[in-house]
Each structure stands twice: as structure tokens, then as C-alpha cells.
Amino acid sequence: MHYVSTRGSAPTLDFEGVTLAGLASDGGLYLPAQWPRFSEADIREMRGLAYPDLAARIMAPFVAGSLTDDELLAMTHKVYGDFGHAAVTPLVQLDQQHWLLELFHGPTLAFKDVALQLLGRLFETFLERRGERLTIVGATSGDTGSAAIQAVAGLERVEIFMLHPKGRVSDVQRRQMTTVRAPNVHNLAIDGSFDDAQAHVKRMFNDRDVTQTLNLGAVNSINWARLMAQVVYYFASALQLGAPDRTVAYSVPTGNFGDVFAGYVAAKMGLPIERLIVATNINDILHRALSTGDYSAGGVTATITPSMDIQVSSNFERLLFDAGGRDGGAMAAQMHGFESSKAMQLTNSQTQGAAALFSSTRADQTDTARALQWCWRAAGQVIDPHTAVGLHGAQAAASTLRTDVPIVTLATAHPAKFPDAVERAIGMRPGLPARVGDLFGREESFVELAGDYATTRDHVLEHAAATSAA
Ligand SMILES: *Cc1c(COP(=O)(O)O)cnc(C)c1O
């Protein structure tokens, strides 16, 4: 499989290349040159496959040329065999029409594990092949950092420096990062905000003093391999609900548009998806873009769903490129316009292409609390606030769908990751699952650094094992 950039001028790469590159050199994002397609008969044959076997079946066309079927299968068994539930991503029924797809049975209790656990293995395999090492530098306000650390802890050829704003991530989230004891994991608590930490990371990628000595890598959701891994659970859940003989709708709590774009990919591959509901909190740039065509960034307001508090959604570019006819030159011009003015209007073909599959909703704090309460009282399930934003979207869209179409809400985090917001809504504090139960008994390890850029850069350069591409 070959991959092309949404902005048309970066070199075409194979799967190994896009996995290690992350962002394309022209500033765009990589997508497969064409969508692999499964027939109805192919999909019917997938019924009953165990998750790791299904994962290998779905991902095989994307990795072709870079991994053999046996290598891929060994990887999916290793990665998904370690999840906390035998079904990996189990479905839970809420009522006649509504279902939850639980994506939080990985080591850090959020859906990001499903993709990042695989990404860690892919890095190690490809780096070994090339005889290279990789230094991952990232900034986190919570979920991504812990999932990335868990994914690479103990790997031989990968080292990770994760910056978090000191005192501004929750205790659970901090401990999920700082209690991981492995020689290749470095936690840095920076004096300042998440935006300051993020700015340091961006600057390091453009700092020749750093890039000449270290082979830098990123783990954010612009990495194609992450989206690919997320396509699998759309197939797994739709198959259980009767696909390909029945269509299914999904409501997806959305931030960077990664998770819901994976649903779009599943549809492109032939999975009969009735609708993808893009569920946002009050940081609703995507809801505005999909409902009015106006994609303009405002400020970010902090909410009880911090993983969806975004200003711009990087993966949205992938949809605009694909739905708008795959014109890289036009996409580059449109995105450069957006980058300078922080606003753009979608073209007609982009709007129509998106409207064929997507709708969108927005939940404020009251909507979120109500969905959480409904789920607890009517269905006996405790959900996290991000999932509640998704469930609100599912309920809002229900009247516009035929009643025989199941609506699956993606449960993106375990409620115990956000105990305060859950307790405020339903008066009960969710406990951590047994497999992470001693989180508060484990010793933490992190370095505190002053807020300026030079301090962080010098610390990374001093503590990184020499990893130049040589
Ligand atoms: C990251 C995250 C999201 C948003 O996912 P995107 O792929 O960025 O749209 C939603 N919920 C939780 C709990 C997350 O960690």
C-alpha cells in the first residue's frame, strides 16, 4: 500500500515510512492512495473472528509490503491479548436502540490504548529493521501522555520524554504517567500551562541543535497507524449487531477527529454505516463546520471533558481532502489560508461529501450531566463525561434514524479516570478497576523543570541516549 499527503507535494511512502514519519514533510497528513474494499461476502466471513484475528484481517491491506500476514497476526495477538477484557472492545446494551462500545479496557483506561499499544510494537519492529532509534517528545494534558508512555515503556529502540503542565493534570492521569518505571521513560513536569509545554515540543522539532543529534518522533493522532487500528472496533461492533445485513449508526465523542475519522474509513472499506454522529462539547468548531460550513477557530474553554477541549481538529483535513475530491494543491492552499486567518469556508463538494455520512451535535455541561444520569438510572451503567457527550449526541439523533438502526456510542474512557465529574452528576464515586488498583500505592518519578524553553531542551539533550540516525 502507498500513502499520499493531503497537501500533494510530500513524497509517497509505504506503511513503514508513514508510521515513522507521522506528519508529512509538506505539512499534510498521510492517507492510503486508495481505500481497500471488502465485499459483503468478505464481511460476512469475518463473523465470529476473535478480536486479534479480525484486527489482522482488517489491517492487512494497509500494511501490505511492510509486514507479512504472520508478523501482523503475531503483533495483534501480543497487543490485544493483554487487554483487560476478553472481547477487547465489548458492547453493552443500554435499551432497545442504544449501545455502548467500551474502548477503555487497555492499560490506561482510555480508547487511545487500542491504537498506541499497537503503535509501540510497530515502532520497535521498523526501527530494528532499520537499525535506528527514535526519541519521542510529546506534551500532554492527560490521556495521550499516559497511553503513549505505557505503549513504549521498556522498548529498546524508543525513548520518550513526556511534558505535562505541573499541577494541572488530575492525580490519576499524572500517576498513570509517573509510576511507570522504565529506563526509557522520562516524565517532565513543566512550570506553565499545557500550551507552554506544547509550544516547547513544537520548537524542539524545528531546533537544529536537537534534530541533528536526535531522531525525533511524535505519537499524536496525526499518525496514520493510530487511525488504522481504530477502524477495527467499528467492524467488530457492527458485525456483532448484524452487519453486513444491517446498518449501524455511531456517536463519537470528538476532539481531534481521529476516532470518528476511523469510522469514515470503515465505511469506505464497505462496512454499512448508517450515520456517524460527531459529538462535541462547547468547543464546537466541528459542529459548526459540519452544520454550517464555517470552520473558524475560537478560544478554548475548559470543560469536564478535557480530552475534547480543542481549538482545531487536525484530522479534519483528512476528511476535507478525501470528501472534496483529493486535490492536494487545492487542499494546501485552503489550509494555508486557514493557518493565517484561523478561519475557512468548506467547499460545496466538501460539505456534500461530509453530509452523506456525518451529522453533528454539541453538549454543554448540563446536557453532559443529564446523559450521565440517564445512563445510570435507566440502564444501570456508570459512564465517563466524554462518553456522556457521545450519548447525548446519540439520543439527540435517535429521532432522525429508523428505529431498527442500532446507535452505538463510543465509550472512550473509564469513569474512574474522571471521578469528580461523575460523582457530581450521579452522587457516586467510581472506583478504579482492580488491574490498576494500586496506582496510588506506587512510587512516582518525574523531574520538575522551570518554564522556559532552553531548560527543557537542554534537559532532553543531556538525558537522551545518543540516538542520531547513524
Ligand atoms: C482523545 C479522547 C477523545 C477525542 O478523540 P479524538 O480522536 O481526538 O477525536 C475523546 N474522549 C477521550 C476520553 C479521549 O481521551
PDB file of C-alpha atoms in Angstrom, residues 127 131-137 156-161 184 186 210-217 460-461 463-470:
ATOM      1  CA  LEU A 127      13.386   0.652  13.940  1.00  0.00           C
ATOM      2  CA  GLY A 131      18.988  -0.172  12.851  1.00  0.00           C
ATOM      3  CA  GLU A 132      17.680   3.171  14.152  1.00  0.00           C
ATOM      4  CA  ARG A 133      16.470   4.648  17.402  1.00  0.00           C
ATOM      5  CA  LEU A 134      13.640   7.111  17.986  1.00  0.00           C
ATOM      6  CA  THR A 135      13.175   9.805  20.618  1.00  0.00           C
ATOM      7  CA  ILE A 136       9.538  10.678  21.159  1.00  0.00           C
ATOM      8  CA  VAL A 137       8.871  14.110  22.583  1.00  0.00           C
ATOM      9  CA  GLU A 156      14.797  -0.992  23.320  1.00  0.00           C
ATOM     10  CA  ARG A 157      14.858   1.444  20.439  1.00  0.00           C
ATOM     11  CA  VAL A 158      12.375   4.059  21.581  1.00  0.00           C
ATOM     12  CA  GLU A 159      12.789   6.650  24.292  1.00  0.00           C
ATOM     13  CA  ILE A 160      10.050   9.009  25.431  1.00  0.00           C
ATOM     14  CA  PHE A 161      10.107  12.466  27.026  1.00  0.00           C
ATOM     15  CA  ASN A 184      13.389   4.789  28.503  1.00  0.00           C
ATOM     16  CA  HIS A 186      11.193  10.452  31.188  1.00  0.00           C
ATOM     17  CA  VAL A 210      18.004  18.879  18.683  1.00  0.00           C
ATOM     18  CA  THR A 211      17.241  17.411  15.267  1.00  0.00           C
ATOM     19  CA  GLN A 212      20.926  16.987  14.407  1.00  0.00           C
ATOM     20  CA  THR A 213      21.513  14.698  17.377  1.00  0.00           C
ATOM     21  CA  LEU A 214      18.139  13.055  17.929  1.00  0.00           C
ATOM     22  CA  ASN A 215      15.802  11.219  15.566  1.00  0.00           C
ATOM     23  CA  LEU A 216      12.584  12.814  16.835  1.00  0.00           C
ATOM     24  CA  GLY A 217       9.203  11.141  16.615  1.00  0.00           C
ATOM     25  CA  VAL A 460      16.264  16.401  26.855  1.00  0.00           C
ATOM     26  CA  LEU A 461      19.623  16.679  25.088  1.00  0.00           C
ATOM     27  CA  HIS A 463      19.373  12.776  29.175  1.00  0.00           C
ATOM     28  CA  ALA A 464      18.585  11.242  25.802  1.00  0.00           C
ATOM     29  CA  ALA A 465      20.656   8.257  24.883  1.00  0.00           C
ATOM     30  CA  ALA A 466      22.537   9.289  21.745  1.00  0.00           C
ATOM     31  CA  THR A 467      20.081   8.347  19.033  1.00  0.00           C
ATOM     32  CA  SER A 468      21.250  10.034  15.864  1.00  0.00           C
ATOM     33  CA  ALA A 469      20.133   8.185  12.778  1.00  0.00           C
ATOM     34  CA  ALA A 470      23.653   6.757  12.381  1.00  0.00           C
TER      35      ALA A 470
END
